[in-house]
Coordinates of N, CA and C and ligand atoms in Angstrom, one line a residue:
M62 N 62.0 97.4 96.5 CA 60.9 98.1 95.8 C 60.0 98.8 96.9
T63 N 59.8 100.1 96.7 CA 58.9 100.7 97.6 C 57.4 100.5 97.2
K64 N 56.6 100.2 98.2 CA 55.2 100.0 97.9 C 54.5 101.3 97.6
K65 N 53.6 101.3 96.6 CA 52.9 102.6 96.3 C 52.0 102.9 97.5
Q66 N 52.0 104.2 97.8 CA 51.1 104.7 98.9 C 49.7 104.7 98.5
L67 N 48.8 104.0 99.2 CA 47.4 103.9 98.8 C 46.7 105.2 99.1
Q68 N 45.9 105.6 98.1 CA 45.1 106.8 98.3 C 43.7 106.4 98.6
I69 N 43.2 106.7 99.8 CA 41.9 106.2 100.2 C 41.0 107.5 100.5
G70 N 39.9 107.5 99.8 CA 39.0 108.6 100.0 C 38.1 108.4 101.2
V71 N 37.7 109.5 101.9 CA 36.8 109.5 102.9 C 35.7 110.5 102.6
L72 N 34.5 110.0 102.4 CA 33.4 110.9 102.1 C 33.2 111.9 103.2
A73 N 33.4 113.2 102.9 CA 33.6 114.2 103.9 C 32.5 115.3 103.8
L74 N 31.2 114.8 103.6 CA 30.1 115.7 103.6 C 29.6 116.0 105.0
Q75 N 29.7 115.1 105.9 CA 29.4 115.3 107.3 C 29.7 114.0 108.0
G76 N 29.7 114.0 109.4 CA 30.0 112.8 110.1 C 31.4 112.7 110.6
D77 N 31.9 111.5 111.0 CA 33.2 111.5 111.7 C 34.3 111.1 110.7
F78 N 34.4 111.8 109.6 CA 35.4 111.5 108.6 C 36.8 111.7 109.1
E79 N 37.0 112.7 110.0 CA 38.3 113.0 110.5 C 39.0 111.8 111.2
R80 N 38.2 111.0 111.9 CA 38.7 109.8 112.6 C 39.3 108.8 111.6
H81 N 38.6 108.7 110.5 CA 39.0 107.7 109.5 C 40.3 108.3 108.9
E82 N 40.4 109.6 108.6 CA 41.6 110.2 108.1 C 42.8 109.9 109.0
H83 N 42.5 110.1 110.3 CA 43.6 109.8 111.3 C 44.1 108.4 111.2
Q84 N 43.1 107.5 111.2 CA 43.6 106.0 111.1 C 44.3 105.7 109.8
L85 N 43.9 106.3 108.7 CA 44.6 106.1 107.4 C 46.0 106.6 107.5
S86 N 46.2 107.7 108.2 CA 47.6 108.2 108.4 C 48.4 107.3 109.2
L87 N 47.8 106.7 110.2 CA 48.5 105.7 111.1 C 49.0 104.5 110.4
V88 N 48.3 104.1 109.3 CA 48.7 102.9 108.6 C 49.5 103.2 107.3
G89 N 49.8 104.5 107.2 CA 50.7 104.9 106.0 C 49.9 105.1 104.7
A90 N 48.6 105.1 104.8 CA 47.8 105.4 103.5 C 47.6 106.9 103.5
Y91 N 47.3 107.4 102.3 CA 47.1 108.8 102.1 C 45.6 109.1 102.0
P92 N 45.0 109.9 103.1 CA 43.6 110.1 103.1 C 43.2 111.3 102.2
V93 N 42.1 111.1 101.5 CA 41.6 112.2 100.6 C 40.2 112.5 100.9
Q94 N 39.9 113.8 101.3 CA 38.5 114.1 101.6 C 37.7 114.2 100.2
V95 N 36.6 113.5 100.2 CA 35.8 113.5 99.0 C 34.5 114.4 99.2
R96 N 34.5 115.4 98.3 CA 33.3 116.2 98.3 C 32.8 116.5 96.9
L97 N 33.7 116.3 95.9 CA 33.3 116.5 94.5 C 33.5 115.2 93.8
P98 N 32.7 115.0 92.7 CA 32.8 113.7 91.9 C 34.3 113.5 91.5
S99 N 35.0 114.6 91.1 CA 36.4 114.4 90.6 C 37.4 114.0 91.7
D100 N 37.0 114.2 93.0 CA 37.8 113.7 94.1 C 37.9 112.2 94.1
L101 N 37.0 111.5 93.4 CA 37.0 110.0 93.4 C 38.1 109.5 92.4
D102 N 38.5 110.3 91.5 CA 39.3 109.9 90.3 C 40.5 109.0 90.6
Q103 N 41.3 109.4 91.5 CA 42.6 108.7 91.7 C 42.6 107.7 92.8
L104 N 41.4 107.4 93.4 CA 41.4 106.7 94.6 C 41.5 105.2 94.4
D105 N 42.2 104.5 95.4 CA 42.3 103.1 95.4 C 41.1 102.5 96.2
G106 N 40.4 103.3 97.0 CA 39.3 102.8 97.8 C 38.6 104.0 98.5
L107 N 37.5 103.7 99.1 CA 36.7 104.8 99.7 C 36.1 104.3 101.0
I108 N 36.0 105.2 102.0 CA 35.3 105.0 103.2 C 34.1 105.9 103.3
I109 N 32.9 105.4 103.6 CA 31.8 106.2 103.9 C 31.6 106.2 105.5
P110 N 31.8 107.3 106.1 CA 31.9 107.3 107.6 C 30.5 107.2 108.3
G111 N 30.6 107.1 109.6 CA 29.3 107.3 110.4 C 28.9 108.7 110.4
G112 N 27.7 108.9 110.8 CA 27.1 110.3 110.8 C 25.6 110.2 111.0
E113 N 24.9 110.9 110.1 CA 23.5 110.8 110.1 C 23.1 110.5 108.6
S114 N 22.5 109.3 108.4 CA 22.3 108.9 107.0 C 21.3 109.8 106.3
T115 N 20.3 110.4 107.1 CA 19.3 111.3 106.4 C 20.0 112.5 105.8
T116 N 20.9 113.1 106.6 CA 21.7 114.3 106.2 C 22.7 113.9 105.1
M117 N 23.3 112.7 105.3 CA 24.3 112.3 104.3 C 23.6 112.1 102.9
N118 N 22.4 111.4 103.0 CA 21.7 111.2 101.8 C 21.3 112.5 101.0
Y119 N 20.9 113.5 101.8 CA 20.5 114.8 101.2 C 21.8 115.4 100.6
L120 N 22.9 115.4 101.3 CA 24.1 116.0 100.8 C 24.7 115.3 99.6
V121 N 24.5 114.0 99.5 CA 25.0 113.2 98.4 C 24.3 113.8 97.1
D122 N 23.0 114.1 97.2 CA 22.4 114.7 96.0 C 22.8 116.1 95.8
R123 N 22.9 116.9 96.9 CA 23.3 118.3 96.7 C 24.6 118.4 96.0
Y124 N 25.5 117.5 96.3 CA 26.9 117.6 95.8 C 27.0 116.7 94.5
N125 N 25.9 116.3 93.9 CA 25.9 115.5 92.7 C 26.8 114.3 92.8
L126 N 26.8 113.6 93.9 CA 27.6 112.5 94.1 C 26.9 111.1 94.0
R127 N 25.6 111.1 93.7 CA 24.9 109.8 93.8 C 25.4 108.9 92.7
S128 N 25.4 109.3 91.5 CA 25.8 108.3 90.5 C 27.3 108.1 90.5
P129 N 28.1 109.1 90.7 CA 29.6 108.8 90.8 C 29.9 107.8 92.0
L130 N 29.2 107.9 93.1 CA 29.5 107.0 94.2 C 29.0 105.6 93.9
L131 N 27.9 105.5 93.2 CA 27.3 104.2 92.8 C 28.3 103.5 91.8
A132 N 28.8 104.3 90.9 CA 29.7 103.7 89.9 C 31.0 103.3 90.6
F133 N 31.5 104.1 91.5 CA 32.7 103.8 92.3 C 32.5 102.5 93.0
G134 N 31.4 102.4 93.7 CA 31.2 101.2 94.5 C 31.0 99.9 93.7
K135 N 30.6 100.0 92.4 CA 30.5 98.9 91.6 C 31.9 98.4 91.1
A136 N 32.8 99.3 91.1 CA 34.1 99.0 90.5 C 35.3 98.9 91.4
R137 N 35.2 99.7 92.5 CA 36.3 99.8 93.4 C 35.9 99.6 94.9
P138 N 36.9 99.3 95.7 CA 36.6 98.9 97.1 C 36.0 100.0 97.9
I139 N 35.0 99.7 98.7 CA 34.3 100.7 99.5 C 33.9 100.1 100.8
W140 N 34.0 100.9 101.9 CA 33.7 100.4 103.2 C 32.8 101.5 103.9
G141 N 31.7 101.0 104.4 CA 30.8 101.9 105.1 C 30.7 101.6 106.5
T142 N 30.8 102.6 107.4 CA 30.6 102.3 108.8 C 29.4 103.1 109.3
C143 N 28.5 102.3 110.0 CA 27.3 102.9 110.7 C 26.4 103.6 109.7
A144 N 26.4 104.9 109.7 CA 25.5 105.6 108.6 C 26.0 105.2 107.2
G145 N 27.3 104.9 107.1 CA 27.9 104.5 105.8 C 27.4 103.1 105.5
M146 N 27.2 102.2 106.5 CA 26.6 100.9 106.2 C 25.2 101.1 105.7
I147 N 24.4 102.0 106.3 CA 23.0 102.3 105.9 C 23.0 102.7 104.4
M148 N 24.0 103.5 104.0 CA 24.0 104.0 102.7 C 24.3 102.9 101.7
L149 N 25.1 101.9 102.1 CA 25.5 100.8 101.2 C 24.5 99.7 101.1
A150 N 23.6 99.6 102.1 CA 22.7 98.5 102.2 C 21.7 98.4 100.9
K151 N 21.2 97.2 100.8 CA 20.2 97.0 99.7 C 18.8 97.6 100.2
N152 N 18.5 97.4 101.4 CA 17.2 97.8 101.9 C 17.2 98.3 103.3
I153 N 16.4 99.3 103.6 CA 16.2 99.8 104.9 C 14.8 99.4 105.4
E154 N 14.7 98.7 106.4 CA 13.4 98.2 106.9 C 12.6 99.4 107.5
D155 N 11.3 99.4 107.3 CA 10.4 100.5 107.8 C 11.0 101.9 107.5
N156 N 11.3 102.1 106.2 CA 12.1 103.3 105.9 C 11.2 104.5 105.8
L157 N 11.1 105.3 106.8 CA 10.3 106.5 106.8 C 11.2 107.7 106.6
S158 N 12.5 107.4 106.5 CA 13.5 108.5 106.5 C 13.7 109.1 105.2
G159 N 13.3 108.4 104.1 CA 13.6 108.9 102.8 C 15.0 108.6 102.3
V160 N 15.8 107.9 103.1 CA 17.2 107.6 102.7 C 17.1 106.6 101.6
E161 N 17.8 106.9 100.5 CA 17.8 105.9 99.3 C 19.2 105.2 99.4
P162 N 19.2 104.0 99.9 CA 20.5 103.3 99.9 C 21.0 102.9 98.6
F163 N 22.3 102.7 98.4 CA 23.0 102.4 97.2 C 22.7 101.0 96.7
G164 N 22.4 100.1 97.6 CA 22.2 98.7 97.3 C 23.4 98.0 96.8
L165 N 24.6 98.4 97.3 CA 25.8 97.8 96.9 C 26.2 96.5 97.7
I166 N 25.5 96.2 98.8 CA 25.7 95.0 99.5 C 24.4 94.4 99.9
D167 N 24.2 93.1 99.8 CA 22.9 92.4 99.9 C 22.5 92.2 101.3
I168 N 22.3 93.3 102.0 CA 21.8 93.3 103.4 C 20.6 94.2 103.6
D169 N 19.8 93.8 104.5 CA 18.7 94.7 105.0 C 19.1 95.2 106.4
I170 N 18.8 96.4 106.7 CA 19.1 96.9 108.0 C 17.9 97.6 108.6
V171 N 17.9 97.8 109.9 CA 17.0 98.6 110.5 C 17.8 99.7 111.3
R172 N 17.4 101.0 111.0 CA 18.2 102.1 111.6 C 18.0 102.1 113.1
N173 N 19.0 102.5 113.8 CA 18.9 102.6 115.3 C 18.5 101.3 115.9
G174 N 19.0 100.2 115.3 CA 18.5 98.9 115.7 C 19.0 98.3 117.0
Y175 N 19.8 99.0 117.7 CA 20.3 98.6 119.0 C 19.7 99.4 120.1
G176 N 18.5 100.0 119.9 CA 17.8 100.6 120.9 C 17.9 102.1 120.9
R177 N 16.9 102.8 121.1 CA 16.9 104.3 121.1 C 17.4 104.8 122.4
Q178 N 17.0 104.1 123.5 CA 17.4 104.7 124.8 C 18.9 104.7 125.0
V179 N 19.5 103.5 124.7 CA 20.9 103.4 124.8 C 21.6 103.9 123.5
F180 N 21.9 105.1 123.5 CA 22.4 105.7 122.3 C 23.8 105.3 121.9
S181 N 24.5 104.9 122.9 CA 26.0 104.7 122.6 C 26.5 103.7 123.6
F182 N 27.3 102.7 123.2 CA 28.0 101.8 124.1 C 29.1 101.2 123.4
T183 N 30.1 100.7 124.2 CA 31.2 100.0 123.6 C 31.2 98.6 124.2
D184 N 31.5 97.6 123.4 CA 31.5 96.2 123.9 C 32.5 95.5 123.0
K185 N 32.9 94.3 123.5 CA 33.8 93.4 122.8 C 33.1 92.7 121.6
V186 N 33.7 92.8 120.5 CA 33.1 92.0 119.3 C 34.2 91.1 118.8
E187 N 33.9 89.9 118.6 CA 34.9 88.9 118.0 C 34.7 88.9 116.5
A188 N 35.8 89.2 115.8 CA 35.7 89.2 114.4 C 36.7 88.2 113.8
T189 N 36.4 87.6 112.7 CA 37.4 86.7 112.0 C 38.0 87.5 110.9
L190 N 39.3 87.9 111.1 CA 40.0 88.7 110.2 C 41.2 87.9 109.7
N191 N 41.2 87.6 108.4 CA 42.3 86.8 107.8 C 42.5 85.5 108.5
G192 N 41.4 84.9 108.8 CA 41.4 83.5 109.4 C 41.7 83.5 110.8
S193 N 42.0 84.6 111.5 CA 42.3 84.5 112.9 C 41.3 85.4 113.7
L194 N 41.1 85.1 114.9 CA 40.1 85.8 115.8 C 40.7 87.1 116.3
A195 N 39.9 88.2 116.1 CA 40.3 89.5 116.6 C 39.2 89.9 117.6
V196 N 39.6 90.3 118.8 CA 38.6 90.8 119.8 C 38.7 92.3 119.7
L197 N 37.7 92.9 119.3 CA 37.7 94.4 119.0 C 36.9 95.1 120.0
D198 N 37.3 96.3 120.4 CA 36.4 97.2 121.1 C 35.5 98.0 120.1
A199 N 34.3 97.6 120.1 CA 33.4 98.1 119.1 C 32.4 99.1 119.7
T200 N 32.3 100.3 119.1 CA 31.4 101.3 119.7 C 30.2 101.4 118.8
F201 N 29.0 101.3 119.4 CA 27.8 101.4 118.7 C 27.1 102.7 119.1
I202 N 26.9 103.5 118.1 CA 26.2 104.8 118.3 C 25.0 104.9 117.4
R203 N 23.8 104.7 118.0 CA 22.6 104.6 117.3 C 22.8 103.8 116.0
A204 N 23.3 102.6 116.2 CA 23.9 101.8 115.1 C 22.8 101.0 114.3
P205 N 23.0 100.8 113.1 CA 22.1 100.0 112.3 C 22.2 98.5 112.7
R206 N 21.1 97.8 112.7 CA 21.2 96.3 113.0 C 20.9 95.6 111.6
V207 N 21.7 94.7 111.3 CA 21.5 93.9 110.1 C 20.4 92.9 110.3
T208 N 19.3 92.9 109.6 CA 18.2 92.0 109.8 C 18.2 90.8 108.7
R209 N 19.0 91.0 107.7 CA 19.1 90.0 106.7 C 20.4 90.1 105.9
A210 N 21.1 89.0 105.8 CA 22.3 89.1 104.9 C 22.2 88.0 103.9
G211 N 22.3 88.4 102.6 CA 22.1 87.5 101.5 C 23.1 86.4 101.5
S212 N 22.9 85.3 100.6 CA 23.8 84.2 100.6 C 25.2 84.6 100.1
G213 N 25.3 85.6 99.4 CA 26.6 86.0 98.8 C 27.4 86.9 99.8
V214 N 26.8 87.1 101.0 CA 27.5 88.0 101.9 C 28.3 87.2 103.0
T215 N 29.5 87.6 103.2 CA 30.3 87.0 104.2 C 30.2 87.7 105.5
V216 N 29.8 87.0 106.6 CA 29.7 87.6 107.9 C 31.0 87.4 108.7
L217 N 31.7 88.5 108.9 CA 33.0 88.5 109.6 C 32.9 88.6 111.1
A218 N 31.7 89.2 111.6 CA 31.5 89.3 113.0 C 30.0 89.4 113.3
H219 N 29.6 88.8 114.4 CA 28.2 88.9 114.9 C 28.3 89.6 116.3
Y220 N 27.2 90.3 116.6 CA 27.0 90.8 118.0 C 25.5 90.6 118.3
R221 N 25.2 90.1 119.5 CA 23.9 89.8 119.9 C 23.1 89.2 118.7
N222 N 23.6 88.1 118.2 CA 23.0 87.4 117.1 C 22.7 88.1 115.8
S223 N 23.3 89.3 115.6 CA 23.1 89.9 114.3 C 24.5 90.2 113.7
P224 N 24.6 90.1 112.4 CA 25.9 90.4 111.8 C 26.3 91.9 112.0
V225 N 27.5 92.2 112.3 CA 27.9 93.6 112.5 C 29.1 94.0 111.6
L226 N 29.7 93.0 111.0 CA 30.8 93.3 110.0 C 30.6 92.3 108.9
V227 N 30.3 92.8 107.7 CA 29.9 92.0 106.6 C 30.7 92.4 105.3
A228 N 30.8 91.5 104.4 CA 31.5 91.9 103.1 C 30.9 91.1 102.0
Q229 N 30.9 91.7 100.8 CA 30.5 91.1 99.6 C 31.2 91.7 98.4
G230 N 31.9 90.9 97.6 CA 32.8 91.4 96.6 C 33.8 92.4 97.2
R231 N 33.9 93.6 96.7 CA 34.8 94.6 97.3 C 34.2 95.5 98.2
V232 N 33.0 95.2 98.7 CA 32.2 96.1 99.6 C 32.2 95.5 101.0
M233 N 32.6 96.4 102.0 CA 32.6 96.0 103.4 C 31.7 97.0 104.1
A234 N 31.0 96.5 105.2 CA 30.2 97.3 106.0 C 30.2 96.9 107.4
S235 N 30.2 97.9 108.3 CA 30.2 97.6 109.8 C 29.2 98.5 110.5
S236 N 28.5 97.8 111.4 CA 27.5 98.6 112.2 C 28.1 99.5 113.2
F237 N 29.3 99.1 113.7 CA 30.0 99.7 114.8 C 31.1 100.6 114.3
H238 N 31.6 101.5 115.2 CA 32.7 102.3 114.9 C 34.0 101.6 115.4
S239 N 34.9 101.5 114.5 CA 36.2 100.9 114.9 C 37.3 102.0 114.7
E240 N 36.9 103.2 114.3 CA 37.9 104.2 114.0 C 38.1 105.2 115.2
L241 N 37.4 105.0 116.3 CA 37.5 106.0 117.4 C 38.7 105.9 118.2
E242 N 39.3 104.7 118.2 CA 40.5 104.4 118.9 C 41.7 104.3 117.9
N243 N 42.9 104.0 118.4 CA 44.0 103.9 117.5 C 44.2 102.5 117.0
D244 N 43.2 101.6 117.3 CA 43.3 100.2 116.9 C 42.9 100.2 115.4
T245 N 43.8 99.9 114.5 CA 43.6 100.0 113.1 C 43.3 98.6 112.4
R246 N 43.0 97.6 113.2 CA 42.9 96.2 112.6 C 41.8 96.1 111.6
V247 N 40.7 96.7 111.8 CA 39.6 96.6 110.8 C 40.0 97.3 109.5
L248 N 40.5 98.5 109.7 CA 41.0 99.3 108.5 C 42.1 98.5 107.7
E249 N 43.0 97.9 108.5 CA 44.1 97.1 107.8 C 43.5 95.9 107.1
Y250 N 42.5 95.3 107.7 CA 41.8 94.2 107.0 C 41.2 94.7 105.7
F251 N 40.5 95.8 105.7 CA 39.9 96.3 104.5 C 41.0 96.6 103.4
L252 N 42.1 97.2 103.8 CA 43.1 97.5 102.9 C 43.7 96.2 102.3
K253 N 44.1 95.3 103.2 CA 44.7 94.1 102.7 C 43.8 93.2 101.9
Q254 N 42.6 93.1 102.3 CA 41.7 92.1 101.7 C 41.1 92.6 100.4
F255 N 40.7 93.9 100.4 CA 40.0 94.4 99.2 C 40.7 95.5 98.4
V256 N 41.6 96.3 99.0 CA 42.2 97.4 98.3 C 43.5 96.9 97.6
A257 N 44.3 96.3 98.4 CA 45.6 95.9 97.8 C 45.9 94.4 98.2
P258 N 45.1 93.5 97.6 CA 45.3 92.1 98.1 C 46.6 91.5 97.6
Ligands
LIG716 N1 21.5 106.3 113.4 C1 22.3 107.0 112.4 C2 21.6 107.0 111.1 O1 20.5 106.4 111.0 C3 23.7 106.4 112.2 C4 24.5 106.6 113.5 C5 26.0 106.6 113.2 O2 26.5 106.7 112.1 N2 26.7 106.6 114.3 O3 22.0 107.6 110.2

């Protein structure tokens, strides 16, 4: 029996959606750029990429995607990286940006929470994926820091005492970028754990 090819959307309003598309191709999934509400129809899951959450938030409204994305996230698997994590969070601390997060995962975050001077760095992060330890090269680019994770949230990885990879129900969120290299372990975890268990 041949396995059905998974169709995974990548919100393609701005940000680094192309890197996620590349990784999806590497694991044999079919990437779909999402810009219209109807682009969500056939998807098995969705990735909200990194980028700039203030711009993304604005474009979500411009493209009439707010309630379709919220409905999607309540029913189907969704993974947000970096700015995508900000969009999925319950609450943004000291929110002066006007970003209205979807509240799909019970975490609070602070934007740019790993320091403004150091805009970008890569470090090792130890994650527990499918019960085994994975040492990942994680890139933090003005990344959000998780300041609270609710009791229903599973923390899959910490970095400097803060959760950096979290999940609740079918929603996963990561502070760091795992899609910049060809290491697809975090993506494969998302697909196996939440999209096609
Ligand atoms: N600091 C950015 C924001 O607040 C996120 C950065 C990223 O996605 N790499 O939107």
